[in-house]
Short mmCIF file of C-alpha atoms in Angstrom, two decimals:
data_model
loop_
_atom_site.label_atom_id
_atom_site.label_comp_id
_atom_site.label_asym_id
_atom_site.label_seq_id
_atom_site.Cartn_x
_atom_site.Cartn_y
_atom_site.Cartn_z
CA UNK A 25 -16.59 -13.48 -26.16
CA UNK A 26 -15.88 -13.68 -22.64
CA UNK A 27 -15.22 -17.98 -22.59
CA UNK A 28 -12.34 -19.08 -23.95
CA UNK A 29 -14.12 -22.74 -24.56
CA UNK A 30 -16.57 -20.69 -26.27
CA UNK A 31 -14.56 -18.52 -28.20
CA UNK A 32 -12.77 -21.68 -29.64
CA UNK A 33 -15.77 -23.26 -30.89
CA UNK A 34 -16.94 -20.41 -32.49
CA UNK A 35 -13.28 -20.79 -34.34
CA UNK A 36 -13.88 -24.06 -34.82
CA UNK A 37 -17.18 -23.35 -36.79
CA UNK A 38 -15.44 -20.52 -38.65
CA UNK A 39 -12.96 -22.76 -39.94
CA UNK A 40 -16.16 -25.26 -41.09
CA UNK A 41 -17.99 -22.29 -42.81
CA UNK A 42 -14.75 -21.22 -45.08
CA UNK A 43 -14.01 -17.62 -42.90
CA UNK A 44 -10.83 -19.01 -41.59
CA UNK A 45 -8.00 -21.41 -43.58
CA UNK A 46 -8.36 -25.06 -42.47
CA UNK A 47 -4.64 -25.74 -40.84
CA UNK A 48 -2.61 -27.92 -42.14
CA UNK A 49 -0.87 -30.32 -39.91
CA UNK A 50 2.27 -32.74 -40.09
CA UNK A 51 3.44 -34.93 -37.58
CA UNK A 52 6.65 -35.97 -36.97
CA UNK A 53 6.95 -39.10 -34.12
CA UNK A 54 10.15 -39.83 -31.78
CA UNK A 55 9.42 -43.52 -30.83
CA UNK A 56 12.27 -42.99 -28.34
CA UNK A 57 10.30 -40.97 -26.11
CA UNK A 58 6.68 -41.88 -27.83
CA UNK A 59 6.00 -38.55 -28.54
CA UNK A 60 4.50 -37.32 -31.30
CA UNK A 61 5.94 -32.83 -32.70
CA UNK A 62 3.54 -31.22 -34.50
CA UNK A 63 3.89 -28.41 -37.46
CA UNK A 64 1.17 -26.60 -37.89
CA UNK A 65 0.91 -24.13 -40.69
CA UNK A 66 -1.50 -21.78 -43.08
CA UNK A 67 -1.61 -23.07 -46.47
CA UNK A 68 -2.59 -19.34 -47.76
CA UNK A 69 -0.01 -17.67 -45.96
CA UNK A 70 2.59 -20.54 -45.58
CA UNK A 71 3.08 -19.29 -41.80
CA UNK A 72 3.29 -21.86 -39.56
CA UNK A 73 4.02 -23.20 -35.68
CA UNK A 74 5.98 -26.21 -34.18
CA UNK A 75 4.56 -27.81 -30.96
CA UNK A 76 6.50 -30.04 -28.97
CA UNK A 77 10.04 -30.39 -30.40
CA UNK A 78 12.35 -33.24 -29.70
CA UNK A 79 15.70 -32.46 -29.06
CA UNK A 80 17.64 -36.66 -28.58
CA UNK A 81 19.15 -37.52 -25.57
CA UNK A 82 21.61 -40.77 -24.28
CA UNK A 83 21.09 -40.94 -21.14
CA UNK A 84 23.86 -43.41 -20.64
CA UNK A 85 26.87 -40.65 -23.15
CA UNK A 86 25.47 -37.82 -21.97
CA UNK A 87 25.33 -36.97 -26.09
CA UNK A 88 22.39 -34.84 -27.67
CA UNK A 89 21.17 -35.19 -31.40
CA UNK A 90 19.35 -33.10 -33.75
CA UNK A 91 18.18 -36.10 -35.97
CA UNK A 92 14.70 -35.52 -35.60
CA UNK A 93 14.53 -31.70 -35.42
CA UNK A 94 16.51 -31.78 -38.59
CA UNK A 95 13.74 -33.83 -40.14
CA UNK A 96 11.58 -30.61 -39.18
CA UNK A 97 13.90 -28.66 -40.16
CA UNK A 98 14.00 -30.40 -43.54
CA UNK A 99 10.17 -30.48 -44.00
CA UNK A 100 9.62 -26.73 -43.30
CA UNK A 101 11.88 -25.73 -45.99
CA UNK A 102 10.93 -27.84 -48.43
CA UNK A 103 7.30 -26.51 -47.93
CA UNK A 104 8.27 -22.78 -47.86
CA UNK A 105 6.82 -21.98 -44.31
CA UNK A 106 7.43 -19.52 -42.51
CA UNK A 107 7.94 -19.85 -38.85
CA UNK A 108 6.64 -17.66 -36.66
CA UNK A 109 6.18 -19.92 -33.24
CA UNK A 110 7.57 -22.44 -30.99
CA UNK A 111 4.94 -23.67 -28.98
CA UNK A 112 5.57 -25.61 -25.82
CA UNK A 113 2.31 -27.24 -24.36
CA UNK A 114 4.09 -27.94 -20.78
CA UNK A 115 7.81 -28.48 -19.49
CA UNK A 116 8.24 -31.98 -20.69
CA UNK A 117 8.89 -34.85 -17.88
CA UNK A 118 9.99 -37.37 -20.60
CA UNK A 119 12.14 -35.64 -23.59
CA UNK A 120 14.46 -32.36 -24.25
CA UNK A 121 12.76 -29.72 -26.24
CA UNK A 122 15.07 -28.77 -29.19
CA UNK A 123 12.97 -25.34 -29.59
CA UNK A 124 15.90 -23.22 -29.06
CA UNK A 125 17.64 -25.12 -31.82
CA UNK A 126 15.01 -25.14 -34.20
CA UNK A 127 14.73 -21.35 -33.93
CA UNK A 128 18.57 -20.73 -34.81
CA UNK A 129 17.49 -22.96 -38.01
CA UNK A 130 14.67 -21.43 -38.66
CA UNK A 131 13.09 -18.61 -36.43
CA UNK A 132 10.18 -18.37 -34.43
CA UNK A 133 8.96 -16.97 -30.91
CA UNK A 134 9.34 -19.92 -27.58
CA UNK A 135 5.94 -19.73 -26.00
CA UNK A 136 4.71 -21.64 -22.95
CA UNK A 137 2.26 -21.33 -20.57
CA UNK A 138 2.62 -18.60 -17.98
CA UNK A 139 2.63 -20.70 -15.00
CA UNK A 140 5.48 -22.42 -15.96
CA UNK A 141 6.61 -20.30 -12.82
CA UNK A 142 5.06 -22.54 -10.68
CA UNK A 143 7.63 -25.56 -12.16
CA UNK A 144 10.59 -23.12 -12.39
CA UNK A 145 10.31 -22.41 -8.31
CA UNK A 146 9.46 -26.25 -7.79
CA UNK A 147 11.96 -27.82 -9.94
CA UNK A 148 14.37 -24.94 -9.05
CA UNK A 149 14.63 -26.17 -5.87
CA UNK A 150 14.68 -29.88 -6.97
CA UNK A 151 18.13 -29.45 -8.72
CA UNK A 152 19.40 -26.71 -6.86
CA UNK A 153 19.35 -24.37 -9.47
CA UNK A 154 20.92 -20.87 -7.33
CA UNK A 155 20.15 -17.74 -8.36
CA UNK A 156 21.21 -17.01 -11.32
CA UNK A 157 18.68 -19.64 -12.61
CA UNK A 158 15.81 -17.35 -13.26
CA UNK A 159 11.87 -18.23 -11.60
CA UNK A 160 10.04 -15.77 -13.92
CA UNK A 161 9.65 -17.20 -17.12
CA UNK A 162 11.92 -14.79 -18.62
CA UNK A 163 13.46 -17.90 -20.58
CA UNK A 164 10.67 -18.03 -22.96
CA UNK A 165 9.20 -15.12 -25.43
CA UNK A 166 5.25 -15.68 -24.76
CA UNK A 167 3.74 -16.57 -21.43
CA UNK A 168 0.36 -17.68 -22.52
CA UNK A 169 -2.76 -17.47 -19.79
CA UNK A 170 -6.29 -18.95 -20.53
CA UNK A 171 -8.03 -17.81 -23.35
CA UNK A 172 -5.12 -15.52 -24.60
CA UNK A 173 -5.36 -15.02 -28.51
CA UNK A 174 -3.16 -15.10 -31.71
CA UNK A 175 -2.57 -16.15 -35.12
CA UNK A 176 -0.34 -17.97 -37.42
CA UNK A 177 -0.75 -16.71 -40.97
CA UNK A 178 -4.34 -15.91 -41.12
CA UNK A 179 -5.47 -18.66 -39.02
CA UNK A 180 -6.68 -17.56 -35.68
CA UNK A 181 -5.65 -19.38 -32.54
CA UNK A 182 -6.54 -19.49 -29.18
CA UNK A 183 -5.01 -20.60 -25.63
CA UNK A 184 -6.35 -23.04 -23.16
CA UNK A 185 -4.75 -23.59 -20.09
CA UNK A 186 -5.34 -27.32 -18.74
CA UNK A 187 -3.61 -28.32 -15.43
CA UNK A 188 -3.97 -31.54 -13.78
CA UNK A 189 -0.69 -33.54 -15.38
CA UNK A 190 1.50 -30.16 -14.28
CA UNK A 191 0.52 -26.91 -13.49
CA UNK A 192 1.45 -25.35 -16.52
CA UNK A 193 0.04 -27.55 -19.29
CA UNK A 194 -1.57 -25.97 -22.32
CA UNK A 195 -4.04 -26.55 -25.00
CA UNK A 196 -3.27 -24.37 -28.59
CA UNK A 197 -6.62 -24.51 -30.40
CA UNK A 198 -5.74 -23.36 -33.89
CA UNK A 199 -8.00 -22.98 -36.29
CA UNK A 200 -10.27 -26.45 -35.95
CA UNK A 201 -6.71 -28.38 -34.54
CA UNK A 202 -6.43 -28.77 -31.07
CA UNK A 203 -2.79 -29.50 -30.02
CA UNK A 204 -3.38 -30.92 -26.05
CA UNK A 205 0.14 -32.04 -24.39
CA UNK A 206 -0.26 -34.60 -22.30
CA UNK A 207 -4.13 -34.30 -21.68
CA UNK A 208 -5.44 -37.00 -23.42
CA UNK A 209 -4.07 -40.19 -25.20
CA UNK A 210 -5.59 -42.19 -27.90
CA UNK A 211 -9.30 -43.26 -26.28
CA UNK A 212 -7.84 -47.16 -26.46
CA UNK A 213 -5.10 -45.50 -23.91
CA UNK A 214 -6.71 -42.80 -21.82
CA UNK A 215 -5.43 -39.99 -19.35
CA UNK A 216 -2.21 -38.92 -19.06
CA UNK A 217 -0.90 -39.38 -15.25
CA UNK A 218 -1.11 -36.60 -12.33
CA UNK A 219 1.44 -37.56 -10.07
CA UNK A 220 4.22 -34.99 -10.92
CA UNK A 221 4.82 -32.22 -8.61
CA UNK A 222 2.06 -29.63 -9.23
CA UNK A 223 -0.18 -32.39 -10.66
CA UNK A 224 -3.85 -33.39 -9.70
CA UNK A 225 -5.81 -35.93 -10.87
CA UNK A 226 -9.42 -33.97 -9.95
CA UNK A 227 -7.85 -30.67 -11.24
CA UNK A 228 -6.87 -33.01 -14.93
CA UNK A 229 -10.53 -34.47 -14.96
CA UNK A 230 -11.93 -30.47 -15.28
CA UNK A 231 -9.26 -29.57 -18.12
CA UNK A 232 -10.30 -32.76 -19.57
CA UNK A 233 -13.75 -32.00 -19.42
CA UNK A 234 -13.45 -28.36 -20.40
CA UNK A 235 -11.98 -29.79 -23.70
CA UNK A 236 -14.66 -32.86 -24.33
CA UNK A 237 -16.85 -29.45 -24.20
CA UNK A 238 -15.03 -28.60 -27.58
CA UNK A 239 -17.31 -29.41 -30.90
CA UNK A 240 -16.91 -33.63 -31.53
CA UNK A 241 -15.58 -32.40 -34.97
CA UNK A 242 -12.71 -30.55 -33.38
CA UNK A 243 -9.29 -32.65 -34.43
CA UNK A 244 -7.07 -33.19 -31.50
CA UNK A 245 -3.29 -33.65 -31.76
CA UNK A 246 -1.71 -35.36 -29.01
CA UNK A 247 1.59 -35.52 -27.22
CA UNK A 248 2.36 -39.17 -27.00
CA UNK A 249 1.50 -42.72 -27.81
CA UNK A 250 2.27 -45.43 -26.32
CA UNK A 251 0.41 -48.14 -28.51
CA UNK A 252 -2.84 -49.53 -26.30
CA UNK A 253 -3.03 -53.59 -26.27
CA UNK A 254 -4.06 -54.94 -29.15
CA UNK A 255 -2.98 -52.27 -31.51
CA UNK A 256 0.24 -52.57 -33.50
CA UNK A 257 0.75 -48.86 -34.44
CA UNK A 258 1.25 -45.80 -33.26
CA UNK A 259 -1.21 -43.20 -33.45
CA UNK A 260 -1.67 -39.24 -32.22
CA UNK A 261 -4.60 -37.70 -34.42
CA UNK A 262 -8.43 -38.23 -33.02
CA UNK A 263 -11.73 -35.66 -32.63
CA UNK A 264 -13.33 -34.74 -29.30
CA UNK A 265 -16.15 -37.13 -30.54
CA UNK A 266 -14.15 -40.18 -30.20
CA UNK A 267 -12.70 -38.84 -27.36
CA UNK A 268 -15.62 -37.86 -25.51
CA UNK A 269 -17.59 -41.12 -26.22
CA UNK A 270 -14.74 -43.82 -26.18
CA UNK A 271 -12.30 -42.72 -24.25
CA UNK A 272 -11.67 -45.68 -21.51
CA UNK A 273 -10.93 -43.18 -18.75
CA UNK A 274 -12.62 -40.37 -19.25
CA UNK A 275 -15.50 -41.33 -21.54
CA UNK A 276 -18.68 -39.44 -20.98
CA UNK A 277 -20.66 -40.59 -17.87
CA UNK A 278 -17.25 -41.17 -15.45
CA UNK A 279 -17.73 -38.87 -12.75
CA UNK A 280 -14.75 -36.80 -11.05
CA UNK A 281 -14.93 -39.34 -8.03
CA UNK A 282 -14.27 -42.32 -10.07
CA UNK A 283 -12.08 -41.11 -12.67
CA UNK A 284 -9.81 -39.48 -9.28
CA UNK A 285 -9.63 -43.07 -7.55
CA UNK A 286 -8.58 -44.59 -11.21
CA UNK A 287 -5.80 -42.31 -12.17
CA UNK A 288 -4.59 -41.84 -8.69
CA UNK A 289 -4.35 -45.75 -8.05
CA UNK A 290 -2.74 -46.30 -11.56
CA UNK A 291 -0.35 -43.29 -11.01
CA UNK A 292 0.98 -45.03 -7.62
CA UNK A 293 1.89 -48.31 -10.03
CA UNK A 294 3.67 -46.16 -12.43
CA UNK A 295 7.85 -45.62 -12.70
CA UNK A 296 9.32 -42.00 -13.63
CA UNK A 297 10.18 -41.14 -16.89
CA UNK A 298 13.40 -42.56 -17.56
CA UNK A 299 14.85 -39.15 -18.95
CA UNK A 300 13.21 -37.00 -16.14
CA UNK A 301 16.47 -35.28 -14.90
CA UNK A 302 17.85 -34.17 -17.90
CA UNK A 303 14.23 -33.07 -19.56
CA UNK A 304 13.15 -30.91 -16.31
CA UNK A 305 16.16 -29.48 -15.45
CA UNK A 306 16.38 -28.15 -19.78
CA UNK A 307 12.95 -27.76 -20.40
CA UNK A 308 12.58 -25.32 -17.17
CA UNK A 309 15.15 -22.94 -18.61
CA UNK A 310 13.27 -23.09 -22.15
CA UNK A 311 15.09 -26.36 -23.68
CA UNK A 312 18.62 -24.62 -22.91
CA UNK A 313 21.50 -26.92 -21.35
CA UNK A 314 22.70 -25.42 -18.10
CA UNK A 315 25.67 -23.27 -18.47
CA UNK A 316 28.97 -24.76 -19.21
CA UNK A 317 31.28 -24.85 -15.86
CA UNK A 318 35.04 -23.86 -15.67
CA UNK A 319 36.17 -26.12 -17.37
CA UNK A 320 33.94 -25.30 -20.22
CA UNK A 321 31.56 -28.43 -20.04
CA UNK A 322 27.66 -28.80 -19.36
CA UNK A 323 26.09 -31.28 -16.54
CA UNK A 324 23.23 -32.34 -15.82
CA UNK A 325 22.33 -32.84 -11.76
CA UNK A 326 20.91 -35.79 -10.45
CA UNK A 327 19.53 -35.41 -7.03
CA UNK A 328 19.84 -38.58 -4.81
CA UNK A 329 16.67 -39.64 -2.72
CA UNK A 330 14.82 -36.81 -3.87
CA UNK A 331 11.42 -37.73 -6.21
#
């Protein structure tokens, strides 16, 4: 099956018809940075993934934490899984990935999507990187392009790719769980933003749509939450349904034009992440910390009157 869209809704339907293990899915939120890590595994097999991994970091020490990766850490052997992926959706704007920590603990191959070039030469630049800092995704053990296959246990899975927010971004459709990145919020919330370098708001609205194209019973995971007005919790599990038909951005009927002016206009009102430094310049080299100097310490580079 040629379309990737296609050939995940066919999964989808497998999963509903008993041929394929329905995935089960934990979710373990960092309110720090709102978002929300995912481990995904097959309950036959016991093989499973982690999406999105939270590695802490004080901005104002300098100090990192394993806290909530431990809490992973914790859950996947209780449980008995088996590791056998880190999965990276995009190269986080807003939190350090603790992949590379979580597979000393416990294993696993780092994939990301394959044009994480793009944000390796970009962001390269940005922080003056030199030449040792490899642009060729060599950091990472899986580049992933559109519609590229695999499994975890005997759950088939299949990659989306979904620019717009950055270049790079990803979709994992696994099984009948769709793990998005920064795609799509709750529907109270919306869109994720598009003003990043590498992002576009017109080129989010297709991804977008190429995923509402998804069956409504599809179960989305998402990246982040950010609690809309009016609700006093924090959520990060919906269906394409809900998405598709309540969504307050991107609900069906918005055209491209309209949905372009709204996220462009909101993006210009919007502040940078506050930990967008230290989560580019380690999530670009696959969640390692820049090498230590001569005197044996790490830093982290803040360019002056640069974004």
């Amino acid at each position: 099956m040629s379309d990737p869209v296609l050939a995940a809704a066919a999964q989808i339907h497998d999963v509903e018809q008993g041929l394929i293990p329905t995935p089960v899915v934990r979710t373990f939120f960092d309110e720090q940075t709102f978002t929300a890590s995912h481990v995904v595994h097959d309950p036959v097999t016991r093989d499973a993934a982690i999406i999105d991994s939270v590695l802490e970091y004080d901005a104002a020490s300098g100090r990192t934490s394993h806290r909530g990766a431990q809490r992973i850490v914790d859950h996947v052997r209780a449980e008995g899984l088996h590791v056998q992926w880190q999965l990276e959706t995009h190269a986080h704007a807003d939190h350090l990935s603790a992949a590379p920590w979580l597979q000393q603990q416990l294993g696993g191959r780092l994939g990301i999507g394959a044009e994480i070039v793009r944000v390796q030469d970009v962001f390269g630049k940005v922080f003056n990187a030199g030449t040792d800092f490899a642009r060729d995704g060599s950091q990472f053990d899986r580049l992933f392009h559109d519609g590229d296959r695999f499994t975890i246990g005997s759950i088939q899975a299949i990659a989306l790719h979904v620019p717009g927010h950055t270049p790079a971004d990803m979709a994992f459709v696994i099984g009948d769980a769709a793990f998005i990145g920064d795609t799509l919020f709750m529907p109270d919330y919306g869109t994720a933003r598009a003003d990043f370098p590498g992002g576009d708001a017109r080129q989010l609205y297709r991804s977008i749509r190429r995923l509402l194209s998804l069956p409504d019973r599809t179960r989305l995971f998402l990246c982040h939450d950010y609690k809309a007005p009016g609700r006093d919790h924090f959520a990060w599990e919906t269906t394409i349904g809900a998405e598709r038909h309540g969504n307050i951005h991107v609900h069906e009927g918005i055209e491209e034009d309209t949905f372009a002016a709204m996220r462009t206009a909101r993006d210009a009102t919007l502040s940078l992440p506050n930990l967008i430094m230290p989560s580019v310049q380690v999530n670009m080299r696959g969640g390692r910390l820049p090498e230590p100097e001569s005197n044996g310490t790490r830093y982290i580079k803040i360019p002056i009157d640069t974004l």
